[in-house]
GROMACS .gro file of C-alpha atoms in nm:
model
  348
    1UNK     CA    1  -0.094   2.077  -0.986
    2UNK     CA    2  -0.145   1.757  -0.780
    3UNK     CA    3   0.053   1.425  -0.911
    4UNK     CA    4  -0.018   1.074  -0.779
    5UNK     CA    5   0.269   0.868  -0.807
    6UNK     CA    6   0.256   0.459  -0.744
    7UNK     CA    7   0.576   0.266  -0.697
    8UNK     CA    8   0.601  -0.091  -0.804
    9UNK     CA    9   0.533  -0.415  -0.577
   10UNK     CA   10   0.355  -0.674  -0.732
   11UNK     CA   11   0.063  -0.815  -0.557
   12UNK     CA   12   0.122  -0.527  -0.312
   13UNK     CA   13  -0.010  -0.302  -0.537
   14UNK     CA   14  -0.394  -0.391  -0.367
   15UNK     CA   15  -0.286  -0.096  -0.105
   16UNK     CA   16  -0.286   0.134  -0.344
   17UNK     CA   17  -0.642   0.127  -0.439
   18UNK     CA   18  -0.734   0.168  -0.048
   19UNK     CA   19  -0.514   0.439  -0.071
   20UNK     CA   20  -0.692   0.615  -0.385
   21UNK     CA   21  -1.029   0.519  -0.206
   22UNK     CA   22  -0.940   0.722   0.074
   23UNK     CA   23  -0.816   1.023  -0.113
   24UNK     CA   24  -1.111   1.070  -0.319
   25UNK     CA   25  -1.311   1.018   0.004
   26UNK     CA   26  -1.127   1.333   0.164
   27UNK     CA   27  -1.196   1.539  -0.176
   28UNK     CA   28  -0.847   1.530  -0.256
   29UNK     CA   29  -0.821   1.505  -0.646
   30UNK     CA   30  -0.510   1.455  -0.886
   31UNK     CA   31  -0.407   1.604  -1.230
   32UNK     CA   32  -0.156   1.340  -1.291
   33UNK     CA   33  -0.077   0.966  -1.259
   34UNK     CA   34   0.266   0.772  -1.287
   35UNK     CA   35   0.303   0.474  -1.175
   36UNK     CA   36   0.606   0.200  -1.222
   37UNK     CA   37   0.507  -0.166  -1.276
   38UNK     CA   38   0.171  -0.227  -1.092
   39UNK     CA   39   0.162   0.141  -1.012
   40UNK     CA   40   0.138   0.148  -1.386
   41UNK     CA   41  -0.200  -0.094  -1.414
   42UNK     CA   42  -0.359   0.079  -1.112
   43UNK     CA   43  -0.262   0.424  -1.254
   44UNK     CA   44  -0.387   0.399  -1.556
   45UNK     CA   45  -0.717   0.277  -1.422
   46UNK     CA   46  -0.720   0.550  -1.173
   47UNK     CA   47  -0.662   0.782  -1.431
   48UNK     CA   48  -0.946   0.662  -1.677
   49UNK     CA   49  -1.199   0.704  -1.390
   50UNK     CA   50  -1.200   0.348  -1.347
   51UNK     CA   51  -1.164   0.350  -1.009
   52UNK     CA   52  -1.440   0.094  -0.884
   53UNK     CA   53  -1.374  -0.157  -1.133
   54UNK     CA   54  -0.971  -0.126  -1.038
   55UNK     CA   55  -1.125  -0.163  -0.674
   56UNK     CA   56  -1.353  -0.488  -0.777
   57UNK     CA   57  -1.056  -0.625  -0.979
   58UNK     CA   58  -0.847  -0.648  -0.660
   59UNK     CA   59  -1.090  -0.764  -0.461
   60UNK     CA   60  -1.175  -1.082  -0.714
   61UNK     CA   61  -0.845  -1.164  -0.844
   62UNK     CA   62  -0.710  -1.497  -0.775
   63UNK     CA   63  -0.325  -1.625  -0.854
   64UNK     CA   64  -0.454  -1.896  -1.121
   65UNK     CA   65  -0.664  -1.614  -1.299
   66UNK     CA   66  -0.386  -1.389  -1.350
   67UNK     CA   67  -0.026  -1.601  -1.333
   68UNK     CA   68  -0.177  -1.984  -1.368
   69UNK     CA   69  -0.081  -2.094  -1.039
   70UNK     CA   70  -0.268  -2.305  -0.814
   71UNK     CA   71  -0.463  -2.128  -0.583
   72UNK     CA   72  -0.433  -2.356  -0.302
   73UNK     CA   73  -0.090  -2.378  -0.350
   74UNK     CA   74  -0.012  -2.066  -0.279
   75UNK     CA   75  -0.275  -2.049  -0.009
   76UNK     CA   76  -0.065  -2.267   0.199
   77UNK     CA   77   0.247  -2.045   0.100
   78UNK     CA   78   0.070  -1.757   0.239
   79UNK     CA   79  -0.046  -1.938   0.545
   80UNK     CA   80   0.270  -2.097   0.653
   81UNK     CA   81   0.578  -1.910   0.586
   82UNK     CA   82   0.854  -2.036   0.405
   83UNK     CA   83   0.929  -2.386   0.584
   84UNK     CA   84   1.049  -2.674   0.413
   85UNK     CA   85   0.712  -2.864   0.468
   86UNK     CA   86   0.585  -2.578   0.234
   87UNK     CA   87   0.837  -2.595  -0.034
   88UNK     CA   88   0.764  -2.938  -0.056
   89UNK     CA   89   0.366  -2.885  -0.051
   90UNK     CA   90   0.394  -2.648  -0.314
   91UNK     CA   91   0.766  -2.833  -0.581
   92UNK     CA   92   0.464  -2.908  -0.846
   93UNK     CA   93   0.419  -2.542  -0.901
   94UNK     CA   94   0.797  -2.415  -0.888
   95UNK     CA   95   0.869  -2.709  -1.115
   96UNK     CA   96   0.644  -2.581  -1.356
   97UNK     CA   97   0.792  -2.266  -1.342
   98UNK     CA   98   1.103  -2.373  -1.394
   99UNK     CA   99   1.028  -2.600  -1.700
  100UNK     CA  100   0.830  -2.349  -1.874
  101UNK     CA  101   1.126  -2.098  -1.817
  102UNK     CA  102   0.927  -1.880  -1.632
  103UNK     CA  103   0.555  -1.776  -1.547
  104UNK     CA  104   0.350  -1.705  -1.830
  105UNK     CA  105   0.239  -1.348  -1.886
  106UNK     CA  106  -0.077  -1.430  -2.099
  107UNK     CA  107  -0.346  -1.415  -1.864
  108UNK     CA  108  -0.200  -1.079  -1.693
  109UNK     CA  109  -0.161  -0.922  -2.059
  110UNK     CA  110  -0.546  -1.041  -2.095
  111UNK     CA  111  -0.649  -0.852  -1.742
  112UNK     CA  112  -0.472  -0.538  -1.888
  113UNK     CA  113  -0.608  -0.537  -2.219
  114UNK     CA  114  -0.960  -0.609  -2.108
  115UNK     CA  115  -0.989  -0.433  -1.802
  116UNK     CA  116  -0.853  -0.064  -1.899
  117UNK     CA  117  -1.058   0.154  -2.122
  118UNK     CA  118  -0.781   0.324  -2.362
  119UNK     CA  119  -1.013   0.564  -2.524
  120UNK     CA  120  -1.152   0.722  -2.167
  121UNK     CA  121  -0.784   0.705  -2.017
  122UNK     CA  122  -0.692   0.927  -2.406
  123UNK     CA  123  -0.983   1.167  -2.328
  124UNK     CA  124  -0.929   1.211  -1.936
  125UNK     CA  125  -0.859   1.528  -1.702
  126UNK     CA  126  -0.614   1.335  -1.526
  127UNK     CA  127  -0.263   1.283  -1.714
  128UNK     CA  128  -0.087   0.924  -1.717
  129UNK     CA  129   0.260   0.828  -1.773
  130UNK     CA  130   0.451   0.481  -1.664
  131UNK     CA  131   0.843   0.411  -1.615
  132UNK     CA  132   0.937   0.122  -1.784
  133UNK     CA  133   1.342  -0.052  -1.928
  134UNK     CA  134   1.427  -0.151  -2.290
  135UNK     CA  135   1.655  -0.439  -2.202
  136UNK     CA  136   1.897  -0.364  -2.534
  137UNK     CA  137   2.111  -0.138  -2.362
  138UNK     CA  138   1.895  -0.118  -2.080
  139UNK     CA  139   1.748   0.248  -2.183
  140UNK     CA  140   1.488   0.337  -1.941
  141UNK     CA  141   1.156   0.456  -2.078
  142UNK     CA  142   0.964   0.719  -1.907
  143UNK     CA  143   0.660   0.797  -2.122
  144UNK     CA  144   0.330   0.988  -2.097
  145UNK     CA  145   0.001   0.870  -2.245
  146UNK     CA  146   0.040   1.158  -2.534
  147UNK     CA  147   0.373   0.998  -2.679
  148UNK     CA  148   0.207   0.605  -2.648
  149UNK     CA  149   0.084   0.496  -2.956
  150UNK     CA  150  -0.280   0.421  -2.975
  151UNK     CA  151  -0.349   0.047  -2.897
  152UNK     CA  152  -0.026  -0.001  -2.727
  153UNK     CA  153  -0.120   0.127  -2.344
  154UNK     CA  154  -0.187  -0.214  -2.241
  155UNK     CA  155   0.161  -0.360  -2.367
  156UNK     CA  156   0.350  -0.088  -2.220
  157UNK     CA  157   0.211  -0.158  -1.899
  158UNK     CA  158   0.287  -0.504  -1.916
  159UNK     CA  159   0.613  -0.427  -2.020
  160UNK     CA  160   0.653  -0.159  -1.701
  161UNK     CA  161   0.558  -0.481  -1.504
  162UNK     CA  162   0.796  -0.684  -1.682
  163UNK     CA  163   1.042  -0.960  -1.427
  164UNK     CA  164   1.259  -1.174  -1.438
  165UNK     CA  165   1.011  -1.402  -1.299
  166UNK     CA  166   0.813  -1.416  -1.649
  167UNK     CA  167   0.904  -1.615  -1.932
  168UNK     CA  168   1.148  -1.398  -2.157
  169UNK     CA  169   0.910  -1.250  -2.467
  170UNK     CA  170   0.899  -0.965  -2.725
  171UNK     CA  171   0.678  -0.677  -2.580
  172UNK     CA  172   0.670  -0.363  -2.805
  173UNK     CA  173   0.806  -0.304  -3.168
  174UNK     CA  174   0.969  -0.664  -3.133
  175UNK     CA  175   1.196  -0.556  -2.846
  176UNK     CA  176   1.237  -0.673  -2.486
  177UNK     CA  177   1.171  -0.517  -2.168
  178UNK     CA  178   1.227  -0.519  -1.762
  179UNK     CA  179   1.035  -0.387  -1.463
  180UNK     CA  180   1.041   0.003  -1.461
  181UNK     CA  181   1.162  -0.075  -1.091
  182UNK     CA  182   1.514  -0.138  -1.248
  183UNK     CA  183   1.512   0.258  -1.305
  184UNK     CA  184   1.312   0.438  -1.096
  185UNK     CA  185   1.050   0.246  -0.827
  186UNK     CA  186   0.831   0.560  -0.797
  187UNK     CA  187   0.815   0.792  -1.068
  188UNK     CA  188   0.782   1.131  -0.884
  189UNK     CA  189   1.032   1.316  -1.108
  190UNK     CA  190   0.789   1.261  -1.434
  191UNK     CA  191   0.520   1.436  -1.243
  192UNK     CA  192   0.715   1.750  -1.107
  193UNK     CA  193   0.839   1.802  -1.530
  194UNK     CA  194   0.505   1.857  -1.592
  195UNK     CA  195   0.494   2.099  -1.305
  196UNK     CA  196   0.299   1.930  -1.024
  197UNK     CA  197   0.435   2.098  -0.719
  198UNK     CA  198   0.235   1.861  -0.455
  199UNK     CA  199   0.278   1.492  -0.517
  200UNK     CA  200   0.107   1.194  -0.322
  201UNK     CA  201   0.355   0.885  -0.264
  202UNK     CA  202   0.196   0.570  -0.246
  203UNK     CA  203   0.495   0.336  -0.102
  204UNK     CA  204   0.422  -0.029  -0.139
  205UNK     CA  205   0.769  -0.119   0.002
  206UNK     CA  206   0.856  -0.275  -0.334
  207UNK     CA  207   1.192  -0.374  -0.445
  208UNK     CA  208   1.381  -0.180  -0.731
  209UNK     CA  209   1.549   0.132  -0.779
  210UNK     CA  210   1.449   0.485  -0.593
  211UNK     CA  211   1.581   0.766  -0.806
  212UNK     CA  212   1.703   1.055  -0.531
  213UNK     CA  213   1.552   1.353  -0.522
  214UNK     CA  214   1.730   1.601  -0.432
  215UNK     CA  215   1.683   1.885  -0.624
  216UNK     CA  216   1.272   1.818  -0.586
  217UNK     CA  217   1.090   2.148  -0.522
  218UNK     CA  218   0.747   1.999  -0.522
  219UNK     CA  219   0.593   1.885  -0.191
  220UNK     CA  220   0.632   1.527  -0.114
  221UNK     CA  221   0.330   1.357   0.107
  222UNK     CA  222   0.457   0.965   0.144
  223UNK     CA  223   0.174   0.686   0.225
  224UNK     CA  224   0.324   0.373   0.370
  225UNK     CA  225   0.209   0.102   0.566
  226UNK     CA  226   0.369   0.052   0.923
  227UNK     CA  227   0.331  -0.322   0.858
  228UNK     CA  228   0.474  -0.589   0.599
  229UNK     CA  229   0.175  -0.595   0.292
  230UNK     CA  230   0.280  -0.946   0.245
  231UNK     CA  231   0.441  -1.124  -0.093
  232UNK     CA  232   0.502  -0.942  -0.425
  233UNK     CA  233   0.374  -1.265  -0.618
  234UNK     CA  234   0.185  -1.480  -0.426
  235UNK     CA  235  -0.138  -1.342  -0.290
  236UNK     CA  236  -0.567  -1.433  -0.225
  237UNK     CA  237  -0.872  -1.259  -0.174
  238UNK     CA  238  -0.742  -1.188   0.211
  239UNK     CA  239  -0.461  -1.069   0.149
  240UNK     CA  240  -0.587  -0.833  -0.099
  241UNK     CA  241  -0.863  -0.694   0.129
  242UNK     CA  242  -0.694  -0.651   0.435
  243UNK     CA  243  -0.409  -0.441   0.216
  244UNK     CA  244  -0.699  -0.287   0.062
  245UNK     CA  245  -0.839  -0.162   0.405
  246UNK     CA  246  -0.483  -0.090   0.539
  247UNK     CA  247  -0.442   0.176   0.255
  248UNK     CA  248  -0.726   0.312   0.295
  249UNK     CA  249  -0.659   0.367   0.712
  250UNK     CA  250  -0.313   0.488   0.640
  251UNK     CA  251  -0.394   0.734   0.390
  252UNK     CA  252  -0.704   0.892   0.638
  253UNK     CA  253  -0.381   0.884   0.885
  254UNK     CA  254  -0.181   1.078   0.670
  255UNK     CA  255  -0.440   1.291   0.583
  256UNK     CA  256  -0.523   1.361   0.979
  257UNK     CA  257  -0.871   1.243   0.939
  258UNK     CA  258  -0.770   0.950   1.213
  259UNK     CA  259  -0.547   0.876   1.483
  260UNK     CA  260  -0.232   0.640   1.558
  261UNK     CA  261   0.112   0.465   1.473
  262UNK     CA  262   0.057   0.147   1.432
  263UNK     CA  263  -0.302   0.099   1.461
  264UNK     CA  264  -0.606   0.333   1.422
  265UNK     CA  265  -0.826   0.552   1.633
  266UNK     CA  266  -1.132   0.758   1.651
  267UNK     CA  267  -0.953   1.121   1.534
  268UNK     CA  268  -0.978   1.362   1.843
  269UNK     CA  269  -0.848   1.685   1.951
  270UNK     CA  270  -0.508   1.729   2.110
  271UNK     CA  271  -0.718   1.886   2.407
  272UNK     CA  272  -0.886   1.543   2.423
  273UNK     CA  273  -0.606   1.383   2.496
  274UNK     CA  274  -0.471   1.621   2.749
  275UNK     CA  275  -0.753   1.579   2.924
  276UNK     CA  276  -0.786   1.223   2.935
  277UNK     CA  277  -0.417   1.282   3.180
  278UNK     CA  278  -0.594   1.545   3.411
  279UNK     CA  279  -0.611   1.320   3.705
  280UNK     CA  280  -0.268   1.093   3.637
  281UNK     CA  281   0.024   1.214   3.891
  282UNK     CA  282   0.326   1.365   3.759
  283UNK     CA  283   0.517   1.063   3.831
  284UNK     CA  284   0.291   0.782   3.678
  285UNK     CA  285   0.317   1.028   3.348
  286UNK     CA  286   0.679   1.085   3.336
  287UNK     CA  287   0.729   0.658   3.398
  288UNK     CA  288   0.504   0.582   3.097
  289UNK     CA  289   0.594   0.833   2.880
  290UNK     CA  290   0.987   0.736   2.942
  291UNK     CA  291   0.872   0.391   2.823
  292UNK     CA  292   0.730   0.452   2.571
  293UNK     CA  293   0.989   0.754   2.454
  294UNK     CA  294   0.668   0.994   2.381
  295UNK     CA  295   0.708   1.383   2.416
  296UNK     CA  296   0.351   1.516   2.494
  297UNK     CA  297   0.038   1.381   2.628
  298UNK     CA  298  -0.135   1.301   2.242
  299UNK     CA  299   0.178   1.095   2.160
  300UNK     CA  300   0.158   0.925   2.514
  301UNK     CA  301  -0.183   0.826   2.520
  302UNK     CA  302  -0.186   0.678   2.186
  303UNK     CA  303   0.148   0.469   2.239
  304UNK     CA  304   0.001   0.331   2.559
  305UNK     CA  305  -0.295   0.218   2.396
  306UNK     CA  306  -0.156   0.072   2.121
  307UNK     CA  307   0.088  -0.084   2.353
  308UNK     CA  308  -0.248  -0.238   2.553
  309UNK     CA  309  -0.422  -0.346   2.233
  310UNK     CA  310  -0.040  -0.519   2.076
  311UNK     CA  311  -0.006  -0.706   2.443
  312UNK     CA  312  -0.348  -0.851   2.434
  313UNK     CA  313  -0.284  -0.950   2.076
  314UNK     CA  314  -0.612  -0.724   1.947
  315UNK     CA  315  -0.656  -0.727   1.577
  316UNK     CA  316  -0.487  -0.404   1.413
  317UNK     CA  317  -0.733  -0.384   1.118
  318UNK     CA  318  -1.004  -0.217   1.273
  319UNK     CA  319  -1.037   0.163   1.381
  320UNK     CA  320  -1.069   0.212   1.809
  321UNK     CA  321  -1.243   0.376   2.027
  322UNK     CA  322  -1.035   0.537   2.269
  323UNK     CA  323  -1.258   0.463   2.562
  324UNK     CA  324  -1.256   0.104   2.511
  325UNK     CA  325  -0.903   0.058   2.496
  326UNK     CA  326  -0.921   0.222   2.810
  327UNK     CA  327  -1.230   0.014   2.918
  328UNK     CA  328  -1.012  -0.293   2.793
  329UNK     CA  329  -0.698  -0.213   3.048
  330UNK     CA  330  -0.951  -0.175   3.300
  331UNK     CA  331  -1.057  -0.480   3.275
  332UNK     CA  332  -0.717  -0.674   3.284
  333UNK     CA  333  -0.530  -0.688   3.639
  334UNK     CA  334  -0.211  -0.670   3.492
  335UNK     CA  335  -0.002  -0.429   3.715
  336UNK     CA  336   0.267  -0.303   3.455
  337UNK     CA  337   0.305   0.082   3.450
  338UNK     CA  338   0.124   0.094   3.131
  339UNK     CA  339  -0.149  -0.087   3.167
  340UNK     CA  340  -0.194   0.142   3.555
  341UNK     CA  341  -0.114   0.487   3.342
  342UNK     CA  342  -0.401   0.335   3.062
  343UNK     CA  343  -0.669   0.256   3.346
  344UNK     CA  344  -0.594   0.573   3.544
  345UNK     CA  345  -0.677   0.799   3.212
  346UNK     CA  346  -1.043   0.981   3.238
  347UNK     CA  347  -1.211   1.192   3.050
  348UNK     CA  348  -1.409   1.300   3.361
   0.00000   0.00000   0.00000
């Protein structure tokens, strides 16, 4: 069996539907979902076959629709880092949090209960369960779609979702709840108890609790992104999009379907690359690839061009052409030992 598991991270959580995008695209297809906090909302869409509304959710969702906070507020959060010019632009809105004891949870609980079909997710192929904490005695739940009670999936995923951020209220049978990310971050021991023995990790970098798993048998395959997805609260359509398209790169990455560390190429044969190194002298080689700390010639060329496209500042959201990184050293006169091993590689 094949299990999908989605940790928790707030408005990070838009990676994870690039990443489920890209999966599908490669054919790859799951028997079970868990997910923790927004892992929970996105799996249980996932799960219903509600994949392209989950992805047009993402893509339209705006910070007063679903939390009631300005969205030009937290625009110029986003866009200026936390200065104290920005604190100040934006003490109306954490002043409102604070006298209303919190955010309010009403218009997320209304995106949940509209937005996810219970009946299809009931009747599915693909099994869903969610991680979530009963504050009395802080007894973590982890629960499967069989053992929810019908007309309650939507409250136990807010309640899976459930910070200290939000105003304190009753969730389920009159009780109170926390984040599942107070127990376990990424449920991946829920799906290897129902015997899934190859589980894909979507890592969101979220903050919480990662339950150690060290007597896992099942095989592990961990998504991540190589760069910071951005705020766990405050997001906009951008933001969203570009984590959108990151998850989708990293998870063809992954999967071997492209190339690169830190940004993304064309995928090519490892003869390709030694190729592209069949004219470079032994001792240009050996002084770029002791820069860069790279052990063959694949590893080498790719660190070098990444290291040309990071230098000239190139955008990293956007898959590359070998050749015209290559093309774009070439064209520089910069006369560091990279950018002479990058315009000295050829294919010819």
């Amino acid at each position: 069996m094949v299990g999908l598991a989605l940790e928790g991270g707030g408005a990070k959580g838009s990676y994870q539907v690039g990443a489920y995008m890209a999966l599908k695209k490669c054919g790859i297809r799951v028997d079970a979902v868990t997910g923790t906090s927004i892992g929970s909302f996105n799996g249980a869409m996932i799960a219903a076959h509600q994949e392209d509304k989950l992805l047009s959710l993402w893509k339209d969702a705006t910070m007063h629709e679903l939390l009631g906070i300005d969205d030009e507020k937290a625009q110029e959060i986003l866009k200026s880092g936390f200065s104290l010019g920005k604190l100040k632009a934006s003490f109306t809105e954490i002043y409102k949090i604070l006298k209303n004891k919190g955010l309010d949870m009403s218009n997320y609980r209304a995106v949940v209960r509209n937005s996810i079909d219970e009946e299809a997710l009931r009747k599915s192929n693909i099994k869903f369960g969610l991680t979530a904490v009963r504050l009395e005695n802080y007894e973590p739940i982890e629960i499967f779609i069989d053992d929810i009670p019908k007309g309650q999936v939507p409250d136990y995923i807010v309640a899976s979702s459930y910070l200290p951020i939000f105003k304190k209220e009753k969730l389920i049978d009159d009780g109170y709840y926390l984040d599942g990310g107070f127990y376990n971050l990424c449920p991946t021991d829920m799906l290897e108890s129902i015997g899934c023995d190859k589980i894909y990790v979507v890592n969101i970098k979220g903050i919480g609790i990662r339950k150690p798993n060290i007597k896992s048998k099942a095989r592990i395959i961990e998504i991540k992104p190589s760069t910071n997805l951005g705020s766990m609260v405050l997001f906009d359509k951008t933001t969203n999009e570009e984590n959108i398209t990151r998850g989708y790169y990293d998870t063809m990455r992954t999967l071997d379907k492209i190339d690169g560390i830190e940004y993304y190429f064309y995928k090519k044969p490892v003869w390709y690359y030694k190729r592209l190194n069949h004219n470079i002298s032994g001792k240009l080689y050996k002084a770029a690839s002791a820069i860069l700390n790279s052990f063959n010639e694949k590893e080498t060329v790719i660190k070098a061009l990444e290291y040309i496209l990071k230098n000239e500042k190139m955008r990293d959201l956007k898959k590359y052409k070998q050749s015209d990184v290559i093309k774009l050293a070439s064209e520089k006169k910069n006369e560091n030992i990279i950018y002479r091993y990058v315009r000295s590689l050829n294919f010819w």
